[in-house]
Tab-separated table of C-alpha atoms in Angstrom:
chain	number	residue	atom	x	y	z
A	120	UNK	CA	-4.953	-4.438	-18.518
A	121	UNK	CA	-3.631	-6.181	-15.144
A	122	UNK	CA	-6.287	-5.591	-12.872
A	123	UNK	CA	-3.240	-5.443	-10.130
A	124	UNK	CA	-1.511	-2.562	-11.583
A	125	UNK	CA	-4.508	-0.884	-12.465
A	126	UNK	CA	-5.936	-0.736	-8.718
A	127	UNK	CA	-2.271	0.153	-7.437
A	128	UNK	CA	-2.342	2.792	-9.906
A	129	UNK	CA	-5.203	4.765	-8.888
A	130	UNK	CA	-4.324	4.547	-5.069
A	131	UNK	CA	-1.571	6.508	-6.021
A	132	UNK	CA	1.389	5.535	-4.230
A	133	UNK	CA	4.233	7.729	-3.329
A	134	UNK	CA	7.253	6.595	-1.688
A	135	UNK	CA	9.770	8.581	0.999
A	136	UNK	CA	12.233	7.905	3.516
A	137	UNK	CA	12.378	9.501	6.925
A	138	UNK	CA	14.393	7.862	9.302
A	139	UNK	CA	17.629	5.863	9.760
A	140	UNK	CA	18.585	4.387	13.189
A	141	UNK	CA	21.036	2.448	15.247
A	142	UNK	CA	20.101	-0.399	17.550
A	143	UNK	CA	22.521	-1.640	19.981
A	144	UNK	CA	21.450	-4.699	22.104
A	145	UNK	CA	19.531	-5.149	24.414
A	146	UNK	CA	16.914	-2.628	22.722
A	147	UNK	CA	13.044	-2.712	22.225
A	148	UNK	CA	11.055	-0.456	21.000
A	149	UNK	CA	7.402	0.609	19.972
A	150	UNK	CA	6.783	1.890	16.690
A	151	UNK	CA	3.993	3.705	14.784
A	152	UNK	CA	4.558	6.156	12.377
A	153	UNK	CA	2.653	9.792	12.018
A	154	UNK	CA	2.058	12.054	8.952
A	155	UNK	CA	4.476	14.620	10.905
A	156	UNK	CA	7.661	12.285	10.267
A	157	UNK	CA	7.071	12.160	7.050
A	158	UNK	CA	6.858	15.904	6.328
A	159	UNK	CA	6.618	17.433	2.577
A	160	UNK	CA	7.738	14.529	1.397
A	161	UNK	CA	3.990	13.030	1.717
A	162	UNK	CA	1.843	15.446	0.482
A	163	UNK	CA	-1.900	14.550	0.904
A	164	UNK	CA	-2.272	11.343	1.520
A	165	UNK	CA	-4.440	10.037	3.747
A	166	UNK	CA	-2.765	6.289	4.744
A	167	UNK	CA	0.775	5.411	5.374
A	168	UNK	CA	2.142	2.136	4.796
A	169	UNK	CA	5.182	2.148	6.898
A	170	UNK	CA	8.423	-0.136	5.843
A	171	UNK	CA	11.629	-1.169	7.518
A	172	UNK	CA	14.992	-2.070	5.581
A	173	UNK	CA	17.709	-4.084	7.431
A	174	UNK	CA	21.301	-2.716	6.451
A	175	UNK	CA	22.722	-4.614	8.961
A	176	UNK	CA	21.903	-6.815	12.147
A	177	UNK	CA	18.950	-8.496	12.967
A	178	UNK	CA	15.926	-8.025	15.274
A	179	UNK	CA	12.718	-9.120	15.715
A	180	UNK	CA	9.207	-7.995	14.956
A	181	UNK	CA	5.587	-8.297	16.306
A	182	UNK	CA	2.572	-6.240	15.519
A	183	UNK	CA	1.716	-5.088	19.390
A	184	UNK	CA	-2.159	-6.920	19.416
A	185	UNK	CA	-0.700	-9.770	17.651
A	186	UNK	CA	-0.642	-12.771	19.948
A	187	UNK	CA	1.218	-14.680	16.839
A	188	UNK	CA	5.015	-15.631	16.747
A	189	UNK	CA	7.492	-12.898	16.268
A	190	UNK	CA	9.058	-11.989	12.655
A	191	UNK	CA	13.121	-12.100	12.477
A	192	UNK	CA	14.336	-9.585	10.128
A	193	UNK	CA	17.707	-10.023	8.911
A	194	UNK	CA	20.108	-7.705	6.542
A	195	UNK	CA	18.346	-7.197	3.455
A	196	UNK	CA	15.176	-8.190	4.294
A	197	UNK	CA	12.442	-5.526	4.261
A	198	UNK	CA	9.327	-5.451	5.921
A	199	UNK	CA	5.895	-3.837	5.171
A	200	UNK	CA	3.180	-3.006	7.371
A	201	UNK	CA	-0.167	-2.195	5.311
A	202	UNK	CA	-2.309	-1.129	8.394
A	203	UNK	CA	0.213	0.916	10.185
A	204	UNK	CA	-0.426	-0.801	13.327
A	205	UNK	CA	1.765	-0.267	15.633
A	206	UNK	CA	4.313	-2.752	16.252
A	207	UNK	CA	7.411	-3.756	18.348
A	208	UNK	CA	10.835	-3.914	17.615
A	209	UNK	CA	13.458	-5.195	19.446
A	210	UNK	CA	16.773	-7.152	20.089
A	211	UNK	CA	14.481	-8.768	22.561
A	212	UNK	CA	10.262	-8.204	22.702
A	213	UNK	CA	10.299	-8.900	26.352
A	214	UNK	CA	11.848	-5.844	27.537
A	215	UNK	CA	9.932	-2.756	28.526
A	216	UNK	CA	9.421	-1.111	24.975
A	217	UNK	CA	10.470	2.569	24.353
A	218	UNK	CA	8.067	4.472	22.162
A	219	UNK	CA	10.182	5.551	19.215
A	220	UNK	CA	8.537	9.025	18.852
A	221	UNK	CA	10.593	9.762	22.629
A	222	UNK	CA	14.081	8.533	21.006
A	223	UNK	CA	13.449	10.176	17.540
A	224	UNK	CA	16.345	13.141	16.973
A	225	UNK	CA	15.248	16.053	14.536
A	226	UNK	CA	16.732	16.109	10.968
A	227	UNK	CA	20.102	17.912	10.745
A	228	UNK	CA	20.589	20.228	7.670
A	229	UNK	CA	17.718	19.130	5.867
A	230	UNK	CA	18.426	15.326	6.353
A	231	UNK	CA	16.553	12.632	7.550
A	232	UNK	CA	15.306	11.247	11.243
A	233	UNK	CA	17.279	9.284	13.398
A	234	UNK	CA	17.359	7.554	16.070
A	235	UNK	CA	20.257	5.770	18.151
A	236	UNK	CA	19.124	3.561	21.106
A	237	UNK	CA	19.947	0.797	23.155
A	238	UNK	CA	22.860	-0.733	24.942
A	239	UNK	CA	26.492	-1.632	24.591
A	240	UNK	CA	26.148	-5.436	22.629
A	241	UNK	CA	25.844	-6.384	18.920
A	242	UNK	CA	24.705	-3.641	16.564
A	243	UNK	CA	21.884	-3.354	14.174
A	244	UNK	CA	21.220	-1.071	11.242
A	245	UNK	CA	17.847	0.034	9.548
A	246	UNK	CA	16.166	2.426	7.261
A	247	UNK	CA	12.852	3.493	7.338
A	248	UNK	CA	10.172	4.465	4.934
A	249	UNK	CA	6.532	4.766	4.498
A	250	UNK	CA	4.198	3.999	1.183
A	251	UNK	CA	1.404	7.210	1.190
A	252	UNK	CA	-1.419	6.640	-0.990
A	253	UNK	CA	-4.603	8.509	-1.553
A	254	UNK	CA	-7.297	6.158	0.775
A	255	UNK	CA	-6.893	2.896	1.684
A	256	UNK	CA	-10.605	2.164	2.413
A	257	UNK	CA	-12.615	0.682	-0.578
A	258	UNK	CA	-9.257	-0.504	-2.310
A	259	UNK	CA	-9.461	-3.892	-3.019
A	260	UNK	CA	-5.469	-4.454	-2.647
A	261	UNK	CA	-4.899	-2.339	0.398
A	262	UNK	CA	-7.457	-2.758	2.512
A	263	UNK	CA	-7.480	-6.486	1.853
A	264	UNK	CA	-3.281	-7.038	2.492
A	265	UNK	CA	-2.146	-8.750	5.957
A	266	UNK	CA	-1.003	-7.017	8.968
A	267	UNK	CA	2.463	-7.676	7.972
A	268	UNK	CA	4.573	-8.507	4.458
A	269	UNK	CA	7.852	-9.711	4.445
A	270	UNK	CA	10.615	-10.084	1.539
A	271	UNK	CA	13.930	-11.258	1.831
A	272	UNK	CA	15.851	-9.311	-0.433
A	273	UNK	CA	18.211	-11.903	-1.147
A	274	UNK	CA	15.513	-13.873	-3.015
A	275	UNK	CA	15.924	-14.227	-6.774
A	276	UNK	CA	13.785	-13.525	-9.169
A	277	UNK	CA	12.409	-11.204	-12.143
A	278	UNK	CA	12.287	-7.846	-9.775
A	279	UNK	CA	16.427	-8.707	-8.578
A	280	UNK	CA	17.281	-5.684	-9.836
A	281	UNK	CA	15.013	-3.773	-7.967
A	282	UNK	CA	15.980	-5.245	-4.692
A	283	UNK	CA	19.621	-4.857	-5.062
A	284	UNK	CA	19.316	-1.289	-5.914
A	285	UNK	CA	17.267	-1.062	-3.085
A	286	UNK	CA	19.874	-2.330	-0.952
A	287	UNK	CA	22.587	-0.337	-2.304
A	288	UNK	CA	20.399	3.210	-1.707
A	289	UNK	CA	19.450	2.263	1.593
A	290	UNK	CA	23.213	1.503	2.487
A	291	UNK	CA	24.124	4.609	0.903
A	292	UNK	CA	21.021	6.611	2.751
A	293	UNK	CA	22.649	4.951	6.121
A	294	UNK	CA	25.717	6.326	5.669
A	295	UNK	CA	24.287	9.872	5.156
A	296	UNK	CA	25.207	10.558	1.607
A	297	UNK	CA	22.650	13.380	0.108
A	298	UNK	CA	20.505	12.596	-2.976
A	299	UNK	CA	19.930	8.628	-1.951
A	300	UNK	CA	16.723	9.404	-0.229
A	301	UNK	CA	14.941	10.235	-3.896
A	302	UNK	CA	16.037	6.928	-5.235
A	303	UNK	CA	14.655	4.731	-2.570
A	304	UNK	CA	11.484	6.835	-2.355
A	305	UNK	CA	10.706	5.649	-5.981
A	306	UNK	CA	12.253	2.005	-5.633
A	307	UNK	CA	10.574	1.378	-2.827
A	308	UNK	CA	6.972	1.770	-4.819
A	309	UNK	CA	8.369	-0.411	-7.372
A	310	UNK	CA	9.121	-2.759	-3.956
A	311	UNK	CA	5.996	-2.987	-2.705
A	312	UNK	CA	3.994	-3.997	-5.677
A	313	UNK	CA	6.730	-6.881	-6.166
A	314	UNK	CA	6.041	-7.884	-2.411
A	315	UNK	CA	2.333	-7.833	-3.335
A	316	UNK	CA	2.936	-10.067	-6.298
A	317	UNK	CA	4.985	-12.589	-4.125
A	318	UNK	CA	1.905	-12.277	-1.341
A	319	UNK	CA	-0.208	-13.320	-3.948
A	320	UNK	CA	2.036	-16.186	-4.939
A	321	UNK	CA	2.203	-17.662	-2.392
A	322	UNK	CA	-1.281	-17.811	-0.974
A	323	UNK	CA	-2.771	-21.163	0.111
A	324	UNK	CA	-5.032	-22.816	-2.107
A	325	UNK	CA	-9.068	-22.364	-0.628
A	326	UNK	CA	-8.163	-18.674	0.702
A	327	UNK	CA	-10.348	-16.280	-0.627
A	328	UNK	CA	-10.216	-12.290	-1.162
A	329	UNK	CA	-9.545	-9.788	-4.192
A	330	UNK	CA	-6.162	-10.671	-4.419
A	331	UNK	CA	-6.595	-14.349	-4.351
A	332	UNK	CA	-9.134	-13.716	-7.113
A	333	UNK	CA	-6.068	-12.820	-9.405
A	334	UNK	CA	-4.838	-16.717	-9.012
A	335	UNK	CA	-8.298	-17.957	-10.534
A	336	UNK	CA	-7.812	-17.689	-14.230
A	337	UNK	CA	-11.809	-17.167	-15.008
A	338	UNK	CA	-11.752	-14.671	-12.346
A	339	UNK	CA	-8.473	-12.767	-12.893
A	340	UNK	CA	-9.879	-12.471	-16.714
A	341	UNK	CA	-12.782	-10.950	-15.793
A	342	UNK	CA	-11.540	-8.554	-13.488
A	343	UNK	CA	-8.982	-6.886	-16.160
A	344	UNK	CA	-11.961	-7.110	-18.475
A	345	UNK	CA	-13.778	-4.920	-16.242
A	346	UNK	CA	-10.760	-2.629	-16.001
A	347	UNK	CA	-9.782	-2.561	-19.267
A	348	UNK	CA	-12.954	-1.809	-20.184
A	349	UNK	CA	-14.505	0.178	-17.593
A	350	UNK	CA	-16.443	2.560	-19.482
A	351	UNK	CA	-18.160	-0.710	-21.096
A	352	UNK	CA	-22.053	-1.227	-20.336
A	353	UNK	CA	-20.902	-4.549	-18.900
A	354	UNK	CA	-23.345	-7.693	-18.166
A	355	UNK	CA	-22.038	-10.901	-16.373
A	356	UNK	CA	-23.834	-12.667	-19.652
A	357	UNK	CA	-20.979	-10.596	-21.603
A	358	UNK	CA	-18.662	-11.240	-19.356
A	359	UNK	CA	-18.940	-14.967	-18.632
A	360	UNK	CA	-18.745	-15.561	-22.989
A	361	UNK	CA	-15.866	-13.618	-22.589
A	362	UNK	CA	-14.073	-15.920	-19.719
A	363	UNK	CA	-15.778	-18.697	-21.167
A	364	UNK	CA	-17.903	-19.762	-18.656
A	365	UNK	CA	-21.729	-19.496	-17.948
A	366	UNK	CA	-23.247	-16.497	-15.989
A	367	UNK	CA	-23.958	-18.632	-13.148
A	368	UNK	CA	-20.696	-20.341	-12.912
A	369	UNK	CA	-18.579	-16.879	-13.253
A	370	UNK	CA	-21.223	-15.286	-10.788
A	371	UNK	CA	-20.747	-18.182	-8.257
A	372	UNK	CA	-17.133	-18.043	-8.655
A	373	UNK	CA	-16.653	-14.548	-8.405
A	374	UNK	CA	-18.708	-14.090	-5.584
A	375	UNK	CA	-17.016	-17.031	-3.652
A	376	UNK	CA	-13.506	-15.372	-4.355
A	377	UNK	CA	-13.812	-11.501	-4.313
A	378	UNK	CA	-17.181	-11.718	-2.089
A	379	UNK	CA	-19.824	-9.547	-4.298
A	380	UNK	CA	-21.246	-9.951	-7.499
A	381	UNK	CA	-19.032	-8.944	-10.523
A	382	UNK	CA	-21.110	-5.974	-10.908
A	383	UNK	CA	-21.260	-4.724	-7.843
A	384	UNK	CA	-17.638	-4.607	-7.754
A	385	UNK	CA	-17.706	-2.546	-11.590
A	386	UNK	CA	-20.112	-0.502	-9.628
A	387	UNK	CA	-17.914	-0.031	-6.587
A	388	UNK	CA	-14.678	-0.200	-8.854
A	389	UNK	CA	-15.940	3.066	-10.776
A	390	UNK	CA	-16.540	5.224	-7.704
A	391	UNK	CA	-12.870	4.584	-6.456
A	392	UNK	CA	-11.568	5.715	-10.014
A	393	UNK	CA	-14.187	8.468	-10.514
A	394	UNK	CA	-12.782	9.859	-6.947
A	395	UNK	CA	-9.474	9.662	-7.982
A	396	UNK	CA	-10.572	11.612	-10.945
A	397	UNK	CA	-12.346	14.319	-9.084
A	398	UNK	CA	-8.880	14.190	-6.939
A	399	UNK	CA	-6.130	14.541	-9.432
A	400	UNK	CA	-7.206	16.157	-12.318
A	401	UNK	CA	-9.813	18.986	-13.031
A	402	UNK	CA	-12.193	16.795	-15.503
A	403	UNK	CA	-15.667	18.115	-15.368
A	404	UNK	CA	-18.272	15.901	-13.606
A	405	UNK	CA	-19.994	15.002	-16.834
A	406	UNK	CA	-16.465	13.916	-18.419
A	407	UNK	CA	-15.675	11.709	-15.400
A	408	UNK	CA	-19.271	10.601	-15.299
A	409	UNK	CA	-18.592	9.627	-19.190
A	410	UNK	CA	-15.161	8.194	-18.382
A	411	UNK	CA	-16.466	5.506	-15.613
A	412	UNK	CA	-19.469	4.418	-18.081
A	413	UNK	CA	-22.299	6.902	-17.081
A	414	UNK	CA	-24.813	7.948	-19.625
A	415	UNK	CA	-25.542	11.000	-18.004
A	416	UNK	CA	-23.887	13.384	-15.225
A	417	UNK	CA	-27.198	12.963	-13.176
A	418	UNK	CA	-27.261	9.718	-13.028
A	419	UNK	CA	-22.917	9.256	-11.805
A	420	UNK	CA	-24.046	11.879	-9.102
A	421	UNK	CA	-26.764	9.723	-8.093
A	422	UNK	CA	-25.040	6.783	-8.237
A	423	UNK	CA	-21.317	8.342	-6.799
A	424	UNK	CA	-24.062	10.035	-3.415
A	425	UNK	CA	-25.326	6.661	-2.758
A	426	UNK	CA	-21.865	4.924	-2.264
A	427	UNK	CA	-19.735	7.700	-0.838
A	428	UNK	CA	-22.584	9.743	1.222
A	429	UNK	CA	-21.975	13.191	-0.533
A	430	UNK	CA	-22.677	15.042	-4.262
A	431	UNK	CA	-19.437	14.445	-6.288
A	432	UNK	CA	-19.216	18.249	-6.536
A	433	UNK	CA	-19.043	18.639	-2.595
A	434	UNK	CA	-16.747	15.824	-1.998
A	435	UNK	CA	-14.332	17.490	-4.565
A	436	UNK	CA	-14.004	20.630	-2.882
A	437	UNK	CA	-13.826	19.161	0.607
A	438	UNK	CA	-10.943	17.122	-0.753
A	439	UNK	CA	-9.602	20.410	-2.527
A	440	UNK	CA	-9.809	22.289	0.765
A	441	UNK	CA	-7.987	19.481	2.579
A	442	UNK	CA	-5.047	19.297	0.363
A	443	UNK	CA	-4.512	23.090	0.488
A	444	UNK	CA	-4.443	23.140	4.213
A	445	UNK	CA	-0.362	23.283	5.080
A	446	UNK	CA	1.240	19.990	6.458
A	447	UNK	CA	3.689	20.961	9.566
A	448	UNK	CA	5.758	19.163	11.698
A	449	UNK	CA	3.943	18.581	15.563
């Protein structure tokens, strides 16, 4: 299994669109964006990964506590920011920014957000979206992901297709046809593991992390061992035969790259599925317990109370409790 897909998959991503705007220059704004914008659409996640898709125009971009160089954004590029921090936006990042929640109009008829802002000169186009997914804290891809991701859509490659139907839903969400908005909700999950993929591409050699642990072919092995295989009473013996290294050489390695031992990450990589489990589906604790490579129920609630703080059967029905309590608009 690829150990990429496999983490993405039990974040559980869900994609939505909430917003399209109109720029004119001069215009600069601040941006961060709240559950309440993205209404029933999100459900109960608990992190939003906010994205911006240029229709038309250009502007420029700057995470606000980010004493780096501004981003230019151009039509179709798109731009994702993993941390939700908030950011600025602008035909110009000098000007006095306007908080976007103060220009935001109300949907119309069930439709989306919108906002349009900013003087009388050249004109730029956007559509916005957000990423929900089910924690972000303890995942090894999104908690580990820069500030800011960037992908030109006019890059080629395998995922083309995605991006130019990308393009051509967020046009047609900009223009206000109806029934566009489902489409890019589901290409744009499809979008951001691509932009992931190309993150990981094009990492410098020496930098370490999770995801640069999936450029290391001993390493990437071993990690969709261990998710392939989760269940498995694993030892880093076992696994190094399987990689084809020694123990200490995989151990040194692995703890260089993804910064623990390989398992302590099998150990922390179970609780984040076994939660997901407890989450989604109504598996008893001694199936889940089975599932993640327990031999008994008593020992996963052991083990799942000393990493997450709280009995497996409590931490269910908190979540449970959570999700049940209605999601309005502020």
């Amino acid at each position: 299994m690829d150990a990429l897909s496999d983490v993405l998959r039990v974040v559980h991503l869900t994609g939505g669109v909430f917003l399209h705007a109109e720029f004119f220059a001069p215009w600069c704004i601040a941006s961060h964006v709240t559950p309440e914008y993205c209404g029933p659409v999100l459900g109960p996640a608990s992190h939003l990964i906010p994205y911006h898709y240029v229709v038309e125009g250009e502007f420029l971009l700057r995470v606000r506590d980010d004493d780096g160089d501004s981003l230019t954004l151009r039509s179709g590029d798109v731009v994702l920011l993993p941390r939700n921090d908030l950011h600025l936006m602008g035909s110009d990042l000098i000007l006095p920014p306007v908080m976007s929640s103060e220009i935001v109009r109300p949907p119309e008829n069930g439709g989306l957000y919108s906002i349009r802002h900013g003087g009388n000169g050249t004109c730029t186009r956007m559509v916005c979206g957000f990423l929900g997914c089910d924690s972000a804290e303890g995942n090894p891809v999104i908690s580990t992901l820069p500030p800011v991701l960037k992908l030109g859509l006019g890059e080629s490659g395998a995922a083309e297709w995605i991006r130019s139907t990308f393009q051509y839903a967020a046009e047609e969400v900009a223009a206000g046809r109806p029934g566009s908005e489902t489409v890019l909700a589901k290409l744009s999950e499809l979008l951001f593991v691509e932009t992931v993929r190309r993150y990981v591409e094009t990492l410098p050699q020496g930098q370490t992390g999770w995801l640069a642990g999936l450029r290391d072919t001993h390493v990437a092995r071993a990690l969709a061992l261990m998710h392939h295989g989760i269940a498995r009473p694993w030892t880093v013996d076992e696994l190094g035969r399987e990689v084809g290294l020694s123990r200490s050489a995989l151990a040194d390695r692995f703890i260089r790259l993804i910064g623990m031992p390989p398992m302590h990450y099998l150990a922390s990589w179970r609780m984040q599925v076994a939660m997901q489990e407890l989450r989604t589906t109504s598996a008893t604790l001694a199936q889940v317990a089975d599932m993640i490579g327990y031999e008994s129920e008593a020992a996963f609630s052991r083990a799942f109370k000393k990493a997450v703080g709280t009995a497996p059967a409590t931490w269910r029905r908190s979540r449970s409790q959570a999700t049940e309590t209605p999601t309005g608009h502020n």
